[in-house]
Coordinates of C-alpha atoms in Angstrom, one line a residue:
Y287 CA 0.5 0.3 -0.1
E288 CA 3.0 2.1 0.8
I289 CA 6.9 2.8 1.1
S290 CA 7.0 3.6 5.0
G291 CA 10.1 6.2 6.4
N292 CA 12.0 2.8 7.0
G293 CA 11.1 1.3 3.4
F294 CA 9.2 -1.0 3.8
F295 CA 6.2 -2.4 1.7
A296 CA 4.2 -2.6 4.4
K297 CA 0.6 -1.9 6.0
G298 CA 2.2 -1.2 9.7
A299 CA 4.1 0.6 11.4
G300 CA 5.0 -2.3 14.4
I301 CA 4.4 -5.1 16.1
G302 CA 1.4 -5.0 18.6
S303 CA -0.1 -8.2 19.3
Y304 CA 0.7 -12.0 18.3
P305 CA -2.8 -13.5 18.3
F306 CA -3.2 -17.1 18.4
P307 CA -5.5 -19.3 15.9
A308 CA -8.7 -19.7 17.4
A309 CA -10.2 -22.6 16.3
D310 CA -7.2 -26.1 16.3
I311 CA -5.5 -26.1 13.3
N312 CA -6.2 -29.7 12.0
A313 CA -3.5 -29.9 8.6
F314 CA -2.4 -26.5 7.6
F315 CA -2.5 -23.1 8.9
A316 CA -1.1 -19.2 7.2
E317 CA -1.6 -15.4 7.4
G318 CA -1.3 -12.9 4.9
S319 CA -1.3 -9.3 3.9
F320 CA -2.4 -7.9 0.4
Y321 CA -0.7 -5.8 -1.4
R322 CA -1.7 -3.4 -4.4
T323 CA 0.5 -1.7 -6.7
C324 CA -0.2 1.5 -8.2
D325 CA 0.6 2.8 -11.9
F326 CA 4.1 3.7 -10.3
D327 CA 5.7 4.8 -13.4
Y328 CA 5.7 5.8 -17.4
S329 CA 8.0 3.3 -19.4
A330 CA 6.1 0.1 -21.9
D331 CA 7.4 -2.4 -20.1
G332 CA 7.6 -1.1 -16.5
M333 CA 10.9 -0.5 -14.0
E334 CA 11.8 -4.1 -13.0
V335 CA 11.0 -3.7 -9.5
A336 CA 11.4 -7.1 -6.8
I337 CA 11.5 -8.4 -3.3
D338 CA 14.4 -7.1 -1.8
S339 CA 13.9 -8.7 1.6
F340 CA 10.4 -10.5 3.4
G341 CA 10.3 -10.0 7.1
F342 CA 8.0 -11.0 9.8
S343 CA 7.9 -12.2 13.8
V344 CA 6.4 -15.2 15.6
R345 CA 6.1 -15.8 19.0
N346 CA 6.7 -18.9 20.6
R347 CA 3.2 -20.8 22.3
D348 CA 3.2 -24.0 22.2
L349 CA 7.3 -24.8 21.1
D350 CA 9.4 -26.4 24.2
S351 CA 11.9 -24.2 22.5
L352 CA 11.7 -22.2 18.9
P353 CA 14.8 -23.4 17.7
G354 CA 14.2 -26.1 14.8
A355 CA 11.1 -24.5 14.2
T356 CA 11.0 -23.8 9.9
V357 CA 7.8 -22.3 8.7
E358 CA 7.4 -21.0 4.8
A359 CA 6.9 -17.9 3.1
W360 CA 5.4 -17.2 -0.3
V361 CA 4.6 -14.6 -2.4
K362 CA 1.7 -15.0 -4.9
K363 CA -0.1 -12.7 -7.7
V364 CA -3.9 -12.9 -7.7
I365 CA -5.3 -13.2 -10.7
V366 CA -8.4 -13.6 -10.4
D367 CA -10.8 -10.0 -9.3
S368 CA -13.3 -12.6 -7.0
L369 CA -10.1 -13.1 -4.4
K370 CA -8.9 -9.7 -4.6
Y371 CA -9.1 -7.3 -1.3
P372 CA -11.5 -6.2 0.2
D373 CA -13.5 -9.2 -2.1
V374 CA -12.5 -11.7 -0.5
T375 CA -14.7 -13.1 2.6
M376 CA -15.6 -15.1 5.2
S377 CA -17.7 -17.8 3.2
A378 CA -14.7 -18.4 0.4
A379 CA -12.8 -21.1 -0.2
M380 CA -10.5 -23.1 -1.6
D381 CA -7.6 -25.0 -1.9
E382 CA -4.7 -24.1 0.0
N383 CA -2.9 -24.9 -3.0
D384 CA -4.8 -23.2 -5.3
G385 CA -2.6 -21.6 -8.5
L386 CA -5.9 -20.5 -11.0
G387 CA -6.9 -18.2 -8.2
W388 CA -3.4 -16.9 -6.7
E389 CA -0.6 -17.2 -9.2
Q390 CA 2.4 -18.4 -7.0
L391 CA 6.1 -16.7 -7.8
G392 CA 8.4 -17.4 -4.6
Y393 CA 8.6 -19.5 -1.7
A394 CA 11.8 -19.6 0.8
E395 CA 11.9 -21.6 4.5
Y396 CA 13.3 -19.9 7.4
E397 CA 15.6 -22.2 10.5
F398 CA 15.4 -20.5 13.9
T399 CA 18.4 -21.1 15.2
S400 CA 18.5 -18.8 18.1
P401 CA 15.7 -18.0 20.8
D402 CA 16.1 -14.3 20.6
E403 CA 14.8 -14.4 17.5
E404 CA 11.5 -14.5 19.2
N405 CA 9.1 -11.4 19.2
V406 CA 11.6 -9.9 16.4
M407 CA 11.3 -9.1 12.4
V408 CA 13.4 -11.6 10.7
W409 CA 14.1 -11.8 6.9
V410 CA 14.3 -14.0 3.4
T411 CA 16.4 -13.0 1.3
Q412 CA 15.9 -15.6 -1.3
F413 CA 13.3 -16.9 -2.9
T414 CA 13.3 -20.2 -4.6
D415 CA 10.9 -21.3 -7.7
L416 CA 8.5 -24.1 -6.4
L417 CA 8.6 -26.1 -9.5
T418 CA 11.8 -26.6 -10.8
G419 CA 13.9 -25.3 -7.4
D420 CA 15.7 -22.2 -9.0
D421 CA 17.0 -19.0 -7.0
V422 CA 13.9 -16.5 -8.6
D423 CA 13.3 -12.7 -8.5
V424 CA 9.8 -12.3 -7.3
I425 CA 9.4 -9.0 -9.8
I426 CA 6.6 -6.5 -8.4
E427 CA 4.6 -5.4 -11.6
P428 CA 2.3 -1.8 -11.5
S429 CA -1.1 -1.9 -10.9
S430 CA -1.1 -5.5 -9.5
E431 CA -1.9 -7.5 -6.2
Y432 CA 0.1 -9.9 -4.7
L433 CA -0.4 -12.2 -1.5
A434 CA 2.1 -12.4 1.2
M435 CA 2.5 -15.1 3.3
V436 CA 3.4 -16.8 6.3
E437 CA 3.1 -20.1 7.1
T438 CA 3.6 -22.2 10.2
S439 CA 2.4 -25.5 9.9
L440 CA 5.1 -26.9 7.5
N441 CA 6.0 -29.7 10.8
T442 CA 5.3 -29.8 14.3
N443 CA 8.1 -27.3 15.1
S444 CA 6.2 -24.9 14.1
V445 CA 2.6 -25.1 14.9
G446 CA 2.7 -23.6 18.1
L447 CA 4.3 -20.4 16.7
A448 CA 1.9 -17.1 16.6
I449 CA 2.4 -14.5 13.8
G450 CA 3.0 -10.7 15.0
F451 CA -0.1 -8.3 14.1
S452 CA 0.0 -5.3 14.0
P453 CA -3.1 -3.2 15.7
N454 CA -2.9 0.7 13.9
M455 CA -2.9 -0.1 10.2
H456 CA -6.2 -2.2 9.8
Y457 CA -8.0 -2.2 6.5
G458 CA -11.3 -3.6 6.8
N459 CA -12.6 -7.3 7.0
G460 CA -9.8 -8.8 4.0
G461 CA -7.1 -6.2 4.5
G462 CA -5.6 -9.6 6.2
I463 CA -6.3 -13.2 4.9
I464 CA -6.2 -16.8 7.0
L465 CA -6.0 -20.1 5.2
Q466 CA -6.8 -22.8 7.4
D467 CA -7.5 -26.2 6.3
G468 CA -8.8 -25.2 3.4
D469 CA -10.5 -22.9 3.9
V470 CA -10.0 -18.5 3.5
Y471 CA -10.9 -15.7 5.3
G472 CA -11.1 -12.3 5.1
G473 CA -8.8 -11.6 8.2
W474 CA -9.6 -12.0 11.6
S475 CA -14.1 -11.0 12.1
G476 CA -13.7 -7.9 14.2
S477 CA -10.4 -7.5 14.5
S478 CA -8.3 -4.1 14.7
A479 CA -5.0 -5.6 13.6
D480 CA -3.7 -7.0 10.4
P481 CA -0.7 -9.5 9.8
Q482 CA 2.4 -7.6 10.0
I483 CA 4.2 -9.1 7.1
V484 CA 6.3 -6.6 5.0
M485 CA 8.6 -6.9 2.4
K486 CA 11.8 -4.5 1.4
L487 CA 11.8 -4.0 -2.7
K488 CA 14.9 -3.4 -4.8
F489 CA 15.7 -2.8 -9.0
I490 CA 17.3 -5.5 -10.9
V491 CA 20.6 -4.1 -10.7
N492 CA 21.9 -6.6 -14.0
S493 CA 18.9 -5.9 -15.7
T494 CA 18.6 -7.4 -19.5
Q495 CA 16.3 -4.7 -20.3
P496 CA 18.0 -2.1 -23.8
K497 CA 20.4 0.3 -22.4
L498 CA 19.8 3.9 -23.3
A499 CA 23.3 6.1 -24.7
D500 CA 25.5 6.9 -21.6
N501 CA 25.1 10.5 -21.9
V502 CA 21.7 10.7 -21.1
I503 CA 21.7 11.2 -17.9
T504 CA 25.2 12.6 -15.8
V505 CA 25.7 13.1 -12.4
M506 CA 26.9 16.0 -10.1
P507 CA 28.4 16.7 -8.3
N508 CA 29.6 13.3 -7.3
P509 CA 30.7 12.5 -4.9
V510 CA 28.0 14.0 -3.4
Q511 CA 27.3 16.1 0.5
D512 CA 23.0 16.7 0.7
E513 CA 21.9 17.4 -3.0
L514 CA 22.0 15.3 -5.8
N515 CA 21.8 16.6 -9.2
L516 CA 20.4 14.3 -12.2
K517 CA 21.4 16.5 -15.8
L518 CA 18.8 15.2 -18.2
D519 CA 19.7 15.2 -22.2
F520 CA 16.6 13.7 -24.4
N521 CA 16.4 14.1 -28.0
K522 CA 12.3 14.9 -26.9
P523 CA 10.1 15.7 -24.2
T524 CA 10.1 11.4 -22.6
N525 CA 8.4 10.4 -19.8
V526 CA 10.9 9.3 -17.3
S527 CA 11.3 6.6 -14.2
F528 CA 14.0 6.6 -11.7
A529 CA 14.7 4.5 -8.4
L530 CA 17.7 5.5 -5.7
G531 CA 19.0 2.5 -4.6
T532 CA 22.3 1.0 -3.0
M533 CA 25.0 -1.1 -4.8
T534 CA 22.6 -4.2 -4.2
G535 CA 19.7 -1.9 -5.9
S536 CA 17.5 -2.2 -2.0
L537 CA 14.9 0.7 -2.7
L538 CA 15.6 3.9 -1.0
K539 CA 13.6 6.4 -3.3
T540 CA 11.0 6.5 -6.6
G541 CA 10.0 9.0 -8.2
K542 CA 8.8 10.1 -12.4
W543 CA 9.2 12.8 -14.5
Q544 CA 6.9 13.8 -16.9
N545 CA 8.2 15.5 -20.7
A546 CA 11.3 15.5 -19.6
Q547 CA 13.8 16.5 -22.4
N548 CA 17.1 18.7 -21.7
Q549 CA 16.6 19.7 -17.4
T550 CA 18.4 19.1 -14.5
E551 CA 16.4 17.5 -11.5
T552 CA 17.8 17.5 -8.1
L553 CA 17.4 14.6 -5.6
D554 CA 18.1 15.4 -1.3
V555 CA 19.9 12.5 -0.5
S556 CA 20.7 14.2 3.2
N557 CA 19.8 11.6 4.7
L558 CA 21.8 8.8 3.6
P559 CA 25.2 7.8 5.7
N560 CA 28.5 7.9 3.7
G561 CA 28.6 5.2 0.6
Q562 CA 28.3 4.6 -2.6
Y563 CA 25.0 4.0 -4.0
L564 CA 22.6 3.8 -7.7
V565 CA 20.3 5.8 -9.5
R566 CA 18.5 4.3 -12.1
I567 CA 16.4 6.0 -15.1
Q568 CA 14.2 3.9 -17.6
T569 CA 12.0 5.0 -20.1
A570 CA 10.1 2.8 -22.7
E571 CA 13.5 3.2 -24.8
G572 CA 15.4 1.4 -21.8
I573 CA 17.6 1.9 -18.5
A574 CA 20.8 4.0 -17.9
T575 CA 21.8 4.3 -14.5
K576 CA 24.8 5.6 -12.9
M577 CA 26.9 5.3 -9.6
F578 CA 27.6 8.0 -7.1
V579 CA 29.4 8.8 -3.6
V580 CA 28.1 10.8 -0.4
A581 CA 31.1 11.9 1.3
R582 CA 31.3 14.4 4.2

């Protein structure tokens, strides 16, 4: 729904509670949050944005020891309108692995190794294709809807875990989602909280998209202290998207300019620590990426 000040694609600002399933779990239990993206750029193919890391928090309710508990993380694209927020209702029912309504984009397992991981955010940084087993970048497209889900019934060591909820960002029945033994529910009935499952995003550093001429963008000064100037030079008015990120592509700031041609745009980088960063621009014709250094 929005990028927070911490760079999270998140529904809330922090963990407030750890509600446990109201009914006994016989086979399968998962909780998740919906994420809807806007039309976030003007380019023909879209800025290549993927998941950088996927975070969640758990509390140990029934286990003797947290280490050894393993949970699954899923990212799925919603491809059936009736399963989009807020249309998922308490009467909806489907198999948890139904590929007709949700397209599975990425899968990961996380094993807890320390008691200190309880009640703190833990992060999944690599997803795989469940069918091939290959590592994949989970691409997030504009004007789409996704489910970020955590499953706590992978094995008997994980069924006693409760997923952290945020008490301050409730979007109504359906803002969060629960899968239990084959049924899908649009959030806890009457709840004032939603699952606190958050994502950090990145752009694909080694993109295969066509490259723009090197001189279409000049960064100055470089090194920079507080304000980075981007000198744009196009032959005709051009719609441009930009992304500011770390050297691995982790997104720090995004934006767009309409009908850019020969002009200079300024980005505030005063909040960035000293180090190396990337700025990428993208048009319908391709991309250009430049490195700059913050030094004070």
